[in-house]
Short mmCIF file of C-alpha atoms and ligand atoms in Angstrom, two decimals:
data_model
loop_
_atom_site.label_atom_id
_atom_site.label_comp_id
_atom_site.label_asym_id
_atom_site.label_seq_id
_atom_site.Cartn_x
_atom_site.Cartn_y
_atom_site.Cartn_z
CA MET D 1 -25.72 0.10 -10.07
CA SER D 2 -22.90 2.15 -8.65
CA TYR D 3 -22.80 2.55 -4.88
CA SER D 4 -20.97 5.06 -2.72
CA MET D 5 -17.67 4.30 -1.00
CA ASN D 6 -19.43 3.70 2.34
CA THR D 7 -21.72 1.07 0.88
CA LYS D 8 -18.92 -0.59 -1.09
CA CYS D 9 -16.80 -0.95 2.07
CA VAL D 10 -19.63 -2.94 3.64
CA GLN D 11 -21.01 -4.91 0.73
CA ALA D 12 -18.70 -5.02 -2.31
CA GLY D 13 -16.93 -8.22 -3.31
CA TYR D 14 -19.26 -10.89 -1.98
CA THR D 15 -22.90 -11.07 -3.05
CA PRO D 16 -24.55 -14.23 -1.71
CA GLY D 17 -27.14 -16.02 -3.80
CA ASN D 18 -30.44 -17.39 -2.54
CA GLY D 19 -29.90 -19.46 0.61
CA GLU D 20 -26.14 -18.87 0.67
CA PRO D 21 -24.24 -17.71 3.78
CA ARG D 22 -24.70 -14.01 4.56
CA GLN D 23 -21.07 -13.77 5.65
CA MET D 24 -18.25 -14.49 3.22
CA PRO D 25 -17.36 -18.20 3.37
CA ILE D 26 -13.79 -19.13 4.35
CA ILE D 27 -12.74 -21.68 1.76
CA GLN D 28 -10.02 -23.29 3.85
CA SER D 29 -8.90 -25.71 1.18
CA THR D 30 -5.54 -26.06 -0.51
CA THR D 31 -7.03 -27.77 -3.53
CA PHE D 32 -10.17 -28.22 -5.61
CA LYS D 33 -11.75 -31.31 -7.13
CA TYR D 34 -12.53 -31.91 -10.83
CA ASP D 35 -14.36 -34.66 -12.67
CA THR D 36 -11.89 -35.00 -15.53
CA SER D 37 -8.23 -34.20 -16.01
CA GLU D 38 -9.30 -32.32 -19.11
CA ASP D 39 -11.34 -29.89 -16.94
CA MET D 40 -8.34 -29.33 -14.71
CA GLY D 41 -5.94 -29.07 -17.63
CA LYS D 42 -7.87 -26.09 -18.96
CA LEU D 43 -7.20 -24.26 -15.70
CA PHE D 44 -3.49 -25.02 -15.87
CA ASP D 45 -3.40 -23.73 -19.43
CA LEU D 46 -5.28 -20.53 -18.42
CA GLU D 47 -7.96 -21.59 -20.93
CA ALA D 48 -10.71 -21.51 -18.28
CA SER D 49 -11.02 -19.59 -15.03
CA GLY D 50 -11.41 -21.52 -11.80
CA TYR D 51 -9.49 -22.76 -8.81
CA PHE D 52 -7.04 -25.60 -8.55
CA TYR D 53 -4.48 -24.73 -5.88
CA SER D 54 -4.65 -22.01 -3.21
CA ARG D 55 -1.01 -20.97 -3.68
CA LEU D 56 -2.21 -19.30 -6.89
CA GLN D 57 -5.80 -18.40 -6.19
CA ASN D 58 -8.42 -19.00 -3.53
CA PRO D 59 -12.10 -17.98 -3.66
CA THR D 60 -12.11 -16.19 -0.28
CA CYS D 61 -8.97 -14.21 -1.13
CA ASP D 62 -10.43 -13.33 -4.52
CA LEU D 63 -13.63 -11.94 -2.97
CA VAL D 64 -11.60 -9.63 -0.73
CA ALA D 65 -9.31 -8.63 -3.61
CA ALA D 66 -12.44 -7.84 -5.64
CA LYS D 67 -13.71 -5.56 -2.86
CA ILE D 68 -10.44 -3.60 -2.63
CA THR D 69 -10.33 -3.41 -6.43
CA GLU D 70 -13.81 -1.91 -6.45
CA LEU D 71 -12.92 0.58 -3.71
CA GLU D 72 -9.89 1.74 -5.71
CA GLY D 73 -11.84 1.82 -8.97
CA GLY D 74 -9.46 -0.72 -10.55
CA ALA D 75 -9.87 -3.42 -13.19
CA ALA D 76 -8.28 -6.37 -11.36
CA GLY D 77 -6.47 -7.11 -8.12
CA LEU D 78 -4.93 -9.77 -5.94
CA LEU D 79 -4.05 -10.25 -2.28
CA THR D 80 -0.56 -11.05 -1.09
CA SER D 81 0.80 -12.38 2.19
CA SER D 82 2.23 -8.97 3.16
CA GLY D 83 2.67 -5.39 2.01
CA GLN D 84 6.29 -6.18 1.20
CA ALA D 85 5.18 -8.97 -1.14
CA ALA D 86 2.67 -6.60 -2.76
CA ASN D 87 5.31 -4.00 -3.59
CA PHE D 88 7.79 -6.64 -4.74
CA PHE D 89 5.19 -8.27 -7.01
CA ALA D 90 3.96 -4.94 -8.36
CA LEU D 91 7.50 -4.04 -9.48
CA PHE D 92 8.91 -7.44 -10.39
CA ASN D 93 5.90 -8.17 -12.61
CA ILE D 94 7.27 -5.60 -15.08
CA CYS D 95 10.99 -5.52 -14.22
CA GLU D 96 13.76 -8.02 -14.77
CA THR D 97 17.56 -8.11 -14.59
CA GLY D 98 18.79 -5.00 -16.39
CA SER D 99 15.70 -2.92 -15.59
CA HIS D 100 15.69 0.34 -13.68
CA ILE D 101 13.16 1.90 -11.30
CA VAL D 102 12.66 5.57 -10.36
CA ALA D 103 11.33 5.73 -6.80
CA SER D 104 10.53 8.47 -4.35
CA SER D 105 13.13 8.51 -1.57
CA SER D 106 10.34 9.28 0.88
CA ILE D 107 8.95 5.77 1.35
CA TYR D 108 8.54 3.05 3.95
CA GLY D 109 11.89 1.70 5.23
CA GLY D 110 11.05 -1.86 4.21
CA THR D 111 10.28 -0.78 0.66
CA PHE D 112 13.42 1.38 0.52
CA ASN D 113 15.42 -1.70 1.45
CA LEU D 114 13.51 -3.96 -0.95
CA ILE D 115 14.17 -1.70 -3.92
CA GLY D 116 17.53 -0.24 -2.89
CA VAL D 117 19.24 -3.42 -1.66
CA THR D 118 17.44 -6.67 -2.42
CA MET D 119 16.15 -5.93 -5.91
CA LYS D 120 19.56 -4.47 -6.74
CA LYS D 121 20.99 -7.94 -6.06
CA MET D 122 18.63 -9.21 -8.75
CA GLY D 123 20.20 -6.76 -11.20
CA ILE D 124 17.39 -4.21 -11.02
CA ASP D 125 18.76 -0.72 -10.48
CA VAL D 126 17.04 2.21 -8.82
CA THR D 127 17.33 5.99 -8.70
CA PHE D 128 15.73 7.56 -5.66
CA VAL D 129 14.27 11.00 -6.21
CA SER D 130 12.90 13.65 -3.89
CA PRO D 131 9.08 13.66 -4.01
CA ASP D 132 9.40 17.47 -4.18
CA ALA D 133 11.58 17.43 -7.31
CA SER D 134 10.43 19.35 -10.39
CA ASP D 135 9.28 17.67 -13.60
CA GLU D 136 12.72 18.31 -15.10
CA GLU D 137 14.57 16.88 -12.10
CA LEU D 138 12.33 13.80 -12.07
CA SER D 139 12.78 13.35 -15.82
CA ALA D 140 16.56 13.43 -15.42
CA ALA D 141 16.38 10.27 -13.29
CA PHE D 142 14.93 8.22 -16.15
CA ARG D 143 17.00 5.92 -18.35
CA PRO D 144 16.17 3.91 -21.46
CA ASN D 145 15.80 0.81 -19.24
CA THR D 146 13.45 2.44 -16.69
CA ARG D 147 10.33 0.31 -16.33
CA ALA D 148 8.42 1.76 -13.38
CA MET D 149 8.03 4.81 -11.17
CA PHE D 150 7.09 4.37 -7.51
CA GLY D 151 5.86 6.51 -4.61
CA GLU D 152 3.59 6.52 -1.53
CA THR D 153 0.46 8.68 -1.35
CA ILE D 154 1.33 9.64 2.23
CA ALA D 155 4.82 8.39 2.98
CA ASN D 156 5.43 6.26 6.07
CA PRO D 157 6.84 7.73 8.28
CA ALA D 158 7.91 11.03 6.64
CA LEU D 159 4.25 11.96 5.97
CA SER D 160 5.12 13.72 2.73
CA VAL D 161 2.19 13.85 0.31
CA LEU D 162 2.92 12.61 -3.20
CA ASP D 163 2.01 14.92 -6.06
CA ILE D 164 0.44 12.02 -7.91
CA GLU D 165 -0.42 14.04 -11.04
CA LYS D 166 3.18 15.25 -11.36
CA PHE D 167 4.61 11.75 -10.90
CA ALA D 168 2.08 10.27 -13.35
CA ARG D 169 2.85 12.98 -15.92
CA VAL D 170 6.60 12.32 -15.78
CA ALA D 171 6.19 8.51 -15.72
CA HIS D 172 3.89 8.58 -18.75
CA ALA D 173 6.21 10.95 -20.63
CA HIS D 174 8.78 8.15 -20.31
CA ASN D 175 6.28 5.42 -21.24
CA VAL D 176 6.32 3.75 -17.84
CA PRO D 177 3.50 3.17 -15.33
CA LEU D 178 3.24 4.91 -11.96
CA ILE D 179 2.86 2.53 -9.01
CA VAL D 180 1.48 4.15 -5.84
CA ASP D 181 1.47 2.58 -2.39
CA ASN D 182 -1.85 3.86 -1.02
CA THR D 183 -1.58 2.23 2.41
CA PHE D 184 -1.98 5.33 4.60
CA PRO D 185 -5.03 7.13 3.19
CA THR D 186 -6.73 3.93 1.95
CA PRO D 187 -9.26 4.31 -0.89
CA VAL D 188 -11.60 5.98 1.61
CA PHE D 189 -9.49 9.15 1.45
CA CYS D 190 -7.62 8.85 -1.86
CA ARG D 191 -8.01 6.88 -5.06
CA PRO D 192 -4.72 7.34 -6.94
CA PHE D 193 -6.20 6.05 -10.23
CA GLU D 194 -8.34 9.20 -10.35
CA TRP D 195 -5.09 11.20 -10.52
CA GLY D 196 -3.33 9.12 -13.16
CA ALA D 197 -1.61 6.34 -11.20
CA ASP D 198 -1.64 3.01 -13.02
CA ILE D 199 -1.13 0.46 -10.27
CA VAL D 200 -1.90 0.73 -6.56
CA THR D 201 -0.46 -1.35 -3.75
CA HIS D 202 -1.47 -1.74 -0.12
CA ALA D 203 -0.09 -3.03 3.10
CA THR D 204 -3.54 -4.25 4.18
CA THR D 205 -1.77 -4.90 7.49
CA LYS D 206 -2.41 -1.26 8.32
CA TYR D 207 -5.81 0.52 8.16
CA ILE D 208 -7.58 -2.03 5.96
CA ASP D 209 -7.16 -4.69 8.65
CA GLY D 210 -7.15 -1.93 11.21
CA HIS D 211 -7.06 -4.13 14.29
CA GLY D 212 -3.44 -5.25 14.33
CA SER D 213 -4.45 -8.84 13.58
CA THR D 214 -3.34 -9.73 10.05
CA ILE D 215 -0.29 -9.13 7.90
CA GLY D 216 -1.29 -8.75 4.26
CA GLY D 217 -1.00 -6.84 1.03
CA ALA D 218 -2.82 -6.12 -2.19
CA VAL D 219 -1.91 -5.17 -5.76
CA ILE D 220 -4.60 -3.45 -7.82
CA ASP D 221 -4.30 -2.62 -11.52
CA SER D 222 -6.28 0.23 -13.07
CA GLY D 223 -6.16 -1.54 -16.41
CA ASN D 224 -5.29 1.84 -17.96
CA PHE D 225 -1.64 1.44 -18.89
CA ASP D 226 -1.22 0.50 -22.54
CA TRP D 227 1.45 -2.22 -22.40
CA GLU D 228 1.11 -2.99 -26.10
CA ALA D 229 1.88 0.60 -27.07
CA HIS D 230 5.29 0.06 -25.42
CA ALA D 231 5.53 -3.65 -26.22
CA GLY D 232 9.31 -3.67 -26.53
CA MET D 233 9.62 -2.44 -22.94
CA TYR D 234 7.28 -5.03 -21.42
CA PRO D 235 8.00 -8.31 -23.23
CA GLY D 236 6.75 -10.29 -20.22
CA LEU D 237 3.25 -9.01 -20.93
CA THR D 238 3.34 -8.66 -24.71
CA THR D 239 5.27 -11.72 -25.96
CA PRO D 240 4.48 -15.43 -25.57
CA ASP D 241 4.92 -17.01 -22.12
CA GLU D 242 6.49 -20.38 -22.81
CA SER D 243 5.51 -21.63 -19.35
CA TYR D 244 1.87 -21.35 -20.51
CA HIS D 245 2.12 -22.75 -24.04
CA GLY D 246 2.88 -19.39 -25.59
CA ILE D 247 0.05 -17.30 -24.13
CA VAL D 248 0.41 -13.52 -24.68
CA TYR D 249 -1.11 -11.89 -21.58
CA THR D 250 -2.16 -8.61 -23.20
CA LYS D 251 -3.79 -10.45 -26.12
CA LYS D 252 -5.64 -12.98 -24.03
CA PHE D 253 -6.56 -10.99 -20.91
CA GLY D 254 -6.77 -7.33 -21.98
CA LYS D 255 -7.20 -5.16 -18.89
CA GLY D 256 -6.61 -8.26 -16.74
CA ALA D 257 -3.17 -8.93 -18.28
CA TYR D 258 -0.99 -7.45 -15.54
CA ILE D 259 -2.79 -9.18 -12.63
CA THR D 260 -3.15 -12.48 -14.51
CA LYS D 261 0.59 -12.52 -15.17
CA CYS D 262 1.25 -11.65 -11.53
CA VAL D 263 -0.88 -14.59 -10.35
CA SER D 264 0.18 -17.14 -12.92
CA GLN D 265 3.92 -16.40 -12.74
CA LEU D 266 4.80 -14.68 -9.47
CA MET D 267 2.27 -16.39 -7.20
CA ARG D 268 3.01 -19.69 -8.89
CA ASP D 269 6.77 -19.34 -8.44
CA PHE D 270 7.19 -17.31 -5.23
CA GLY D 271 4.05 -18.15 -3.24
CA CYS D 272 3.40 -15.11 -1.00
CA SER D 273 -0.30 -15.90 -1.11
CA GLN D 274 -2.71 -14.68 1.55
CA SER D 275 -4.51 -17.31 3.62
CA PRO D 276 -8.31 -17.56 3.34
CA GLN D 277 -8.69 -17.16 7.11
CA SER D 278 -6.62 -13.96 7.05
CA ALA D 279 -8.54 -12.67 4.03
CA PHE D 280 -11.73 -13.13 6.07
CA TYR D 281 -10.27 -10.96 8.87
CA LEU D 282 -9.30 -8.33 6.30
CA ASN D 283 -12.86 -8.25 5.08
CA LEU D 284 -14.14 -7.65 8.62
CA GLY D 285 -11.78 -4.69 8.74
CA LEU D 286 -12.96 -3.44 5.36
CA GLU D 287 -16.58 -3.50 6.52
CA SER D 288 -15.85 -0.64 8.94
CA LEU D 289 -13.01 1.11 7.07
CA HIS D 290 -15.20 4.08 6.05
CA VAL D 291 -16.28 4.56 9.68
CA ARG D 292 -12.82 4.17 11.19
CA MET D 293 -10.79 6.35 8.80
CA PRO D 294 -12.54 9.64 9.62
CA ARG D 295 -12.06 8.92 13.36
CA HIS D 296 -8.35 8.11 12.90
CA PHE D 297 -7.98 11.37 11.01
CA GLU D 298 -10.00 13.44 13.51
CA ASN D 299 -7.82 12.11 16.36
CA GLY D 300 -4.63 12.66 14.36
CA LEU D 301 -5.55 16.26 13.63
CA ALA D 302 -6.49 16.95 17.27
CA VAL D 303 -3.22 15.46 18.55
CA ALA D 304 -1.23 17.39 15.91
CA GLU D 305 -2.91 20.64 16.91
CA PHE D 306 -2.27 19.97 20.60
CA LEU D 307 1.40 19.13 20.01
CA SER D 308 1.93 22.21 17.86
CA GLN D 309 0.92 24.37 20.83
CA SER D 310 3.26 22.67 23.32
CA ASP D 311 6.50 24.42 24.30
CA LYS D 312 8.09 20.97 24.81
CA VAL D 313 7.83 20.25 21.12
CA GLU D 314 10.24 21.45 18.44
CA SER D 315 8.12 20.67 15.39
CA VAL D 316 5.01 18.76 14.38
CA ASN D 317 4.42 17.01 11.09
CA PHE D 318 0.86 16.33 9.95
CA PRO D 319 0.02 17.11 6.32
CA HIS D 320 -3.35 18.68 7.16
CA LEU D 321 -1.90 21.04 9.78
CA LYS D 322 -1.88 24.65 8.53
CA GLY D 323 1.65 25.69 7.65
CA ASN D 324 2.74 22.14 6.83
CA LYS D 325 4.90 21.87 3.72
CA TYR D 326 2.38 19.44 2.21
CA TYR D 327 -0.77 21.31 3.27
CA ASP D 328 -1.75 22.31 -0.29
CA LEU D 329 -1.10 18.84 -1.70
CA ALA D 330 -3.10 17.37 1.20
CA GLN D 331 -6.03 19.68 0.39
CA LYS D 332 -5.84 18.64 -3.24
CA TYR D 333 -5.39 14.88 -2.98
CA LEU D 334 -6.85 14.26 0.48
CA PRO D 335 -9.69 16.78 0.89
CA ASP D 336 -11.60 14.65 3.41
CA GLY D 337 -8.64 13.48 5.49
CA GLY D 338 -5.39 11.55 5.37
CA SER D 339 -4.46 9.21 8.17
CA GLY D 340 -4.16 9.16 11.95
CA VAL D 341 -0.37 9.24 11.89
CA VAL D 342 1.37 12.29 13.35
CA SER D 343 5.05 12.76 13.86
CA PHE D 344 6.86 15.31 15.99
CA VAL D 345 10.32 16.19 17.19
CA ILE D 346 10.52 16.59 20.92
CA LYS D 347 12.85 19.20 22.44
CA GLY D 348 15.84 17.47 24.01
CA GLY D 349 16.45 14.93 21.24
CA ARG D 350 16.86 11.19 21.67
CA THR D 351 16.95 11.26 25.49
CA ALA D 352 13.76 13.30 25.77
CA ALA D 353 12.08 11.03 23.22
CA GLU D 354 12.95 7.95 25.23
CA SER D 355 11.70 9.34 28.53
CA PHE D 356 8.49 10.66 26.89
CA MET D 357 7.70 7.26 25.43
CA LYS D 358 8.38 5.52 28.74
CA LYS D 359 5.81 7.72 30.50
CA LEU D 360 2.94 7.05 28.11
CA ARG D 361 0.14 4.93 29.62
CA LEU D 362 -2.48 4.58 26.91
CA ILE D 363 -0.33 4.93 23.79
CA ALA D 364 1.84 1.82 23.49
CA ILE D 365 5.34 1.49 22.00
CA GLU D 366 4.93 -0.71 18.93
CA THR D 367 6.41 -1.34 15.50
CA HIS D 368 3.04 -0.66 13.97
CA VAL D 369 0.72 2.03 12.74
CA ALA D 370 -2.90 2.18 11.72
CA ASP D 371 -4.26 0.10 14.56
CA ALA D 372 -7.58 0.84 16.32
CA ARG D 373 -5.36 1.24 19.43
CA SER D 374 -2.96 4.16 19.53
CA CYS D 375 0.74 3.41 19.40
CA CYS D 376 4.04 5.19 18.92
CA LEU D 377 7.58 4.60 17.74
CA ASN D 378 11.00 6.22 17.33
CA PRO D 379 11.78 5.23 13.69
CA ALA D 380 15.54 5.87 13.90
CA THR D 381 15.95 3.15 16.54
CA ALA D 382 13.34 0.76 15.14
CA THR D 383 11.91 0.52 11.60
CA HIS D 384 14.66 2.60 9.99
CA ARG D 385 17.69 1.40 11.92
CA GLN D 386 19.25 -0.08 8.75
CA LEU D 387 19.49 3.40 7.25
CA SER D 388 22.61 5.53 7.56
CA ASP D 389 22.35 9.08 8.93
CA GLU D 390 22.48 10.48 5.37
CA GLN D 391 19.73 8.10 4.24
CA LEU D 392 17.65 9.08 7.29
CA ILE D 393 17.93 12.74 6.33
CA ALA D 394 17.13 11.92 2.66
CA ALA D 395 14.04 10.06 3.88
CA GLY D 396 13.08 13.03 6.07
CA ILE D 397 13.45 11.30 9.44
CA PRO D 398 15.51 13.09 12.14
CA ALA D 399 16.89 10.75 14.84
CA GLY D 400 14.74 12.31 17.60
CA LEU D 401 11.45 11.99 15.74
CA ILE D 402 8.47 10.26 17.37
CA ARG D 403 5.68 8.86 15.27
CA VAL D 404 2.28 8.54 16.90
CA SER D 405 -0.41 6.48 15.24
CA CYS D 406 -3.71 7.74 16.60
CA GLY D 407 -6.27 4.99 17.05
CA ILE D 408 -10.01 5.37 17.32
CA GLU D 409 -10.17 6.00 21.08
CA ASP D 410 -11.49 9.30 22.48
CA LYS D 411 -9.16 12.12 21.42
CA LYS D 412 -9.45 13.71 24.90
CA ASP D 413 -7.83 10.63 26.45
CA LEU D 414 -5.05 10.56 23.84
CA ILE D 415 -4.26 14.23 24.40
CA ALA D 416 -4.31 13.78 28.19
CA ASP D 417 -1.85 10.86 27.91
CA ILE D 418 0.51 12.89 25.73
CA ALA D 419 0.19 15.94 28.01
CA GLN D 420 1.17 14.01 31.15
CA ALA D 421 4.11 12.34 29.36
CA LEU D 422 5.38 15.69 28.08
CA GLU D 423 5.36 17.17 31.61
C1 PLP X 1 3.82 -1.43 6.49
C2 PLP X 1 4.00 -0.91 5.16
C3 PLP X 1 4.47 -1.74 4.12
C4 PLP X 1 4.86 -3.17 4.34
O1 PLP X 1 3.75 -3.94 4.73
P1 PLP X 1 3.94 -5.31 5.54
O2 PLP X 1 2.57 -5.88 5.56
O3 PLP X 1 4.48 -4.97 6.87
O4 PLP X 1 4.88 -6.17 4.75
C5 PLP X 1 4.56 -1.20 2.86
N1 PLP X 1 4.25 0.09 2.62
C6 PLP X 1 3.79 0.91 3.60
C7 PLP X 1 3.44 2.32 3.27
C8 PLP X 1 3.67 0.44 4.90
O5 PLP X 1 3.23 1.27 5.86
#
């Protein structure tokens, strides 16, 4: 039986049996008990599925990962301790020293740093490309050692909309998978697998949690990328893993190969696991995701429309606003809505931005987005302060830009707060 998105948000993942708890149990246990060492040995050898240590896998976390996997229409998924860990795992699972990544330059500052600085130190090179580049320009960024292409459905904070079909087409022409960070629209508004993406990541910290309570991430695999067809490029998946007695992931796990490798190597060696308690909170968020997302979007659109009519405002950026550079892509990939995040450039630059933010009463200054409560930020002095002026421009973030994350309050109150602060 296949249910609609709304029903899956509420009920997917955990299906209690007769007499079992209605709510998902929190299995707050580091370890699991077995009758014989032989039973446990099979788990260590990946010969049987089951739990032995929560650094690798935990039943509560797996239920929540299964729900997000179902929402995205994927084959397998896992939770991580943060969105940063999710993007690192998604890439490092198929890259190693000597590999190269092609990534959109219009991405979250933390991810830009992860790929552009930290992974570089591991000997993994990157070429950043404009999300607006043509097929030919994107193709030119590829090298024989390129192993992944990366972008964000709606970039944080530039709010550019990724042409997922174009990126997937170019990635596949070079025999590499497309990884899409789908944090902003969530699967409620966009399912990148339907447009050709191969792997999806999330900072569940944002709308999936939705209440500013829990840092977390997720990696979901569509199961569609044919690793064996390009076996020489992905030896980690297609040749024996000596740390598991010579298992070949693609042979043994099929569509589960990528996620199984991610759990059994990266989770084993790096940790970055989500806690069962936090996974439980994420599930509470997921249960209302389909109700909250349309309200976030409705408020975002109303605030964007209000700002675009103000003479105190230089420009407004919201993909669904008529005249926006990404309006057509938004209509195509996000027909029902995008996110509640709006950015605008206030007249008077940095000084005006600072005094505007000081005057807000309801909308709080926070390093956060996608909370039920509205908040705002000046990226150039906060999340993106590591970036040089040139990098800021490349990422589409002028120094005087203000990002407002519209919560699920009444839009009239949000607009009134902004109006009084603009005066
Ligand atoms: C916040 C965010 C991240 C990082 O997530 P954390 O949970 O803060 O580590 C990654 N990608 C996007 C698009 C984000 O908004």
